[in-house]
Coordinates of C-alpha atoms in Angstrom, one line a residue:
X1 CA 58.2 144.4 90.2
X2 CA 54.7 144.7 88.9
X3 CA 56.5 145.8 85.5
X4 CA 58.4 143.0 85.3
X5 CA 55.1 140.7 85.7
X6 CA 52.9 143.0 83.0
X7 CA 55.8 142.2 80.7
X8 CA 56.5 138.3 81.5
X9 CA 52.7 138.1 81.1
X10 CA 53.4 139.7 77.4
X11 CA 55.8 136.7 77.1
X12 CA 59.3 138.6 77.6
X13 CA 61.5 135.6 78.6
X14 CA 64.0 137.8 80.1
X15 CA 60.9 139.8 82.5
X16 CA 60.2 136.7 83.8
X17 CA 64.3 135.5 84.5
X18 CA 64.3 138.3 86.8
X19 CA 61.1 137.7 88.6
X20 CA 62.6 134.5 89.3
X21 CA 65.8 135.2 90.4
X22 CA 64.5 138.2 92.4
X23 CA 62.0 135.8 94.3
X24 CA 64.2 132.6 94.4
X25 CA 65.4 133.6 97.9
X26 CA 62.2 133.9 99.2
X27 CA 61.4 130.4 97.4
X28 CA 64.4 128.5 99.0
X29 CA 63.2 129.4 102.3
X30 CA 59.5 128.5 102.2
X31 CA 60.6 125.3 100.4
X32 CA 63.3 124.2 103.0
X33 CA 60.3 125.1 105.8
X34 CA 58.5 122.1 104.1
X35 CA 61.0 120.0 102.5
X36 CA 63.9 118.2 104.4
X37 CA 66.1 117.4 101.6
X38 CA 68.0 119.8 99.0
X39 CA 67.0 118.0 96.0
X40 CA 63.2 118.2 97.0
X41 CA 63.7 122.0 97.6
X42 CA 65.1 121.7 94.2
X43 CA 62.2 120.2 92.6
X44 CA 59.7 121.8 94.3
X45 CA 61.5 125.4 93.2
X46 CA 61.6 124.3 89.5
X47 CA 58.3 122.7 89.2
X48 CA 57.1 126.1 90.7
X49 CA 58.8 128.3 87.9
X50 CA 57.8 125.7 85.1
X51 CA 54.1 126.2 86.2
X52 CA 54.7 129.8 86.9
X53 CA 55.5 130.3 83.4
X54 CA 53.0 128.2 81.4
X55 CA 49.8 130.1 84.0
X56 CA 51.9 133.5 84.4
X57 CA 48.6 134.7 81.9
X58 CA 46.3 133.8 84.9
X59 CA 47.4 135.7 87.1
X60 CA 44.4 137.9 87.9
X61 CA 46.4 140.6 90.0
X62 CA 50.3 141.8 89.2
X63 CA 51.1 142.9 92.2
X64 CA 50.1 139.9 94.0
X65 CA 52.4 137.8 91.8
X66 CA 54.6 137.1 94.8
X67 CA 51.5 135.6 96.6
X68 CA 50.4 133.3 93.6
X69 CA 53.9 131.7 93.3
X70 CA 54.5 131.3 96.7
X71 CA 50.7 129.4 96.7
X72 CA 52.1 127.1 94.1
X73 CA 55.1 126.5 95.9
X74 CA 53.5 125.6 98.3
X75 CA 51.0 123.0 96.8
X76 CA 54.5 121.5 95.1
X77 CA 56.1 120.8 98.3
X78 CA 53.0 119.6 99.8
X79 CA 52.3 117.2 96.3
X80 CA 56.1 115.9 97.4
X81 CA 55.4 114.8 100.8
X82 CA 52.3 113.4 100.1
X83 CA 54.3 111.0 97.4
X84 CA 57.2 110.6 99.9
X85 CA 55.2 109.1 102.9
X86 CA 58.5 109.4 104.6
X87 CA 61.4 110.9 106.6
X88 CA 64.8 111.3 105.6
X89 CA 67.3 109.7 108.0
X90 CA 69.3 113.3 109.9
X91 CA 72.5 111.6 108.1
X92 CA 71.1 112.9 105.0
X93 CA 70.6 116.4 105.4
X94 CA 72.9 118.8 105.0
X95 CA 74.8 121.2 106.8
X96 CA 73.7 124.9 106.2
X97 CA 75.4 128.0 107.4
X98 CA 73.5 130.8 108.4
X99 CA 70.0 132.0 110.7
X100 CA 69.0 128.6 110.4
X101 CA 71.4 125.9 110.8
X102 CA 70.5 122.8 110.7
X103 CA 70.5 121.8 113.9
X104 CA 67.9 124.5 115.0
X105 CA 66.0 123.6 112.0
X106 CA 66.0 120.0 113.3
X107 CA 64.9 121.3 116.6
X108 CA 62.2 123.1 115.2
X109 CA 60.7 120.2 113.1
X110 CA 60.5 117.8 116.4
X111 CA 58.8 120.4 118.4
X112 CA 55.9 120.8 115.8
X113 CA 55.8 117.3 115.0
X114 CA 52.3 116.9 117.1
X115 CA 50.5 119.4 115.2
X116 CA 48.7 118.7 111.5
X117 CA 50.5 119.3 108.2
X118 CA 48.6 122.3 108.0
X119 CA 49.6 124.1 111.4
X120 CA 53.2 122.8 111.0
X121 CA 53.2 124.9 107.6
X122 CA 51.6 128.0 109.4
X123 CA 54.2 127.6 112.4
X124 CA 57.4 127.6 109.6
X125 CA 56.1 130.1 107.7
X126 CA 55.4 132.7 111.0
X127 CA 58.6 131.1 113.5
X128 CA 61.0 130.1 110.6
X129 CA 60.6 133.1 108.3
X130 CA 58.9 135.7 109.7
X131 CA 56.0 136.3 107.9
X132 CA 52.5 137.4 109.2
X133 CA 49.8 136.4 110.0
X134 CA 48.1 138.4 107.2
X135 CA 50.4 137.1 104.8
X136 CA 50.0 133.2 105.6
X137 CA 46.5 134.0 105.0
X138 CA 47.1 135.1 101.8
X139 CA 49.8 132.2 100.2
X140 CA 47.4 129.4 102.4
X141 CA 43.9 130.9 100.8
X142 CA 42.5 131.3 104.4
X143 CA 41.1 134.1 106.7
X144 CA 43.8 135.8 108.9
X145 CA 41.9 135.1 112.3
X146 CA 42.0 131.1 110.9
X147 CA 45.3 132.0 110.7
X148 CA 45.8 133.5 114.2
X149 CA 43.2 130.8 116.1
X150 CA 45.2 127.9 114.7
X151 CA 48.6 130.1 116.1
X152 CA 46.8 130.3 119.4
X153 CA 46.1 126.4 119.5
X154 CA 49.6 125.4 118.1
X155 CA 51.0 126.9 120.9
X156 CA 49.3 125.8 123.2
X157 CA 49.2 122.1 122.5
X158 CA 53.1 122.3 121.9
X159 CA 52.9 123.8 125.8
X160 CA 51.1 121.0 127.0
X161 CA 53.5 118.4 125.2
X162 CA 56.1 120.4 126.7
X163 CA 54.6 120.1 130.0
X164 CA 53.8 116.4 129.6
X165 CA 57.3 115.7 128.4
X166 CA 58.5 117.5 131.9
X167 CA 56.4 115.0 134.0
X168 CA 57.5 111.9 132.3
X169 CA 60.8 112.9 132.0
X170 CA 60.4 113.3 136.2
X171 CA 61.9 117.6 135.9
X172 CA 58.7 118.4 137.3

């Protein structure tokens, strides 16, 4: 991989194709964390390789090329839903086969509705895709015990919703 990124930073066209295709996996998934529609994924994914390939000479570190991207990809998706101000209506979305259907997707975005856009993105990128702690660190450009403490809090504010969603709803 770190080949590929020494020549794309050389400006080989082709280098950098395969970077993209070999990450775009990776890409769809932190995207669709954020994003609820296709066509925002979409965007987000290819205004993420357009500024990937006008700063790929920035890039400080090859073999954290992975991170940089995923950083930017991140800021894009974010930059959407600060211009959206909105939800999209669940007749929208679309079905998806696979790990994550829809439905559990769904599921997941009400229960981490309470928290902050930032510990929503932390909770997708460590439930969702499996990714640790030391690595949300890294694409979010904060310490890992940040990382872990917000973890820690996340959880157990969702418990307390949970528990105050029992007594209301008279389970308890």
């Amino acid at each position: 991989m770190e080949l590929l990124v020494k020549k794309a930073k050389k400006g080989d066209a082709e280098a950098f194709i395969a970077l993209m295709e070999a990450n775009k996996q990776s890409m769809y998934k932190v995207a669709r964390g954020f994003l609820y529609s296709q066509e925002d994924v979409a965007d987000a994914m290819a205004e993420t390789v357009l500024k990937c390939y006008e700063r790929i000479g920035s890039l400080k570190q090859n073999a954290y090329f992975k991170t940089w991207m995923i950083r930017i990809l991140i800021n894009n998706c974010k930059d959407i839903l600060r211009k959206q101000k909105r939800y999209v209506p669940v007749e929208e979305m679309p079905e998806e086969a696979g790990k994550n259907s829809r439905g559990e997707m769904l599921e997941f975005q009400e229960l981490v509705e309470p928290l902050g856009e930032q510990d929503r993105s932390i909770f997708t990128l460590y439930y969702v895709y499996g990714m640790k702690a030391k690595e949300i660190a890294a694409y979010m450009n904060m310490k890992e015990n940040t990382v872990l403490s917000r973890l820690k809090r996340g959880r157990e504010a969702l418990r307390n919703e949970m528990d105050n969603q029992q007594v209301r709803g008279g389970r308890i």
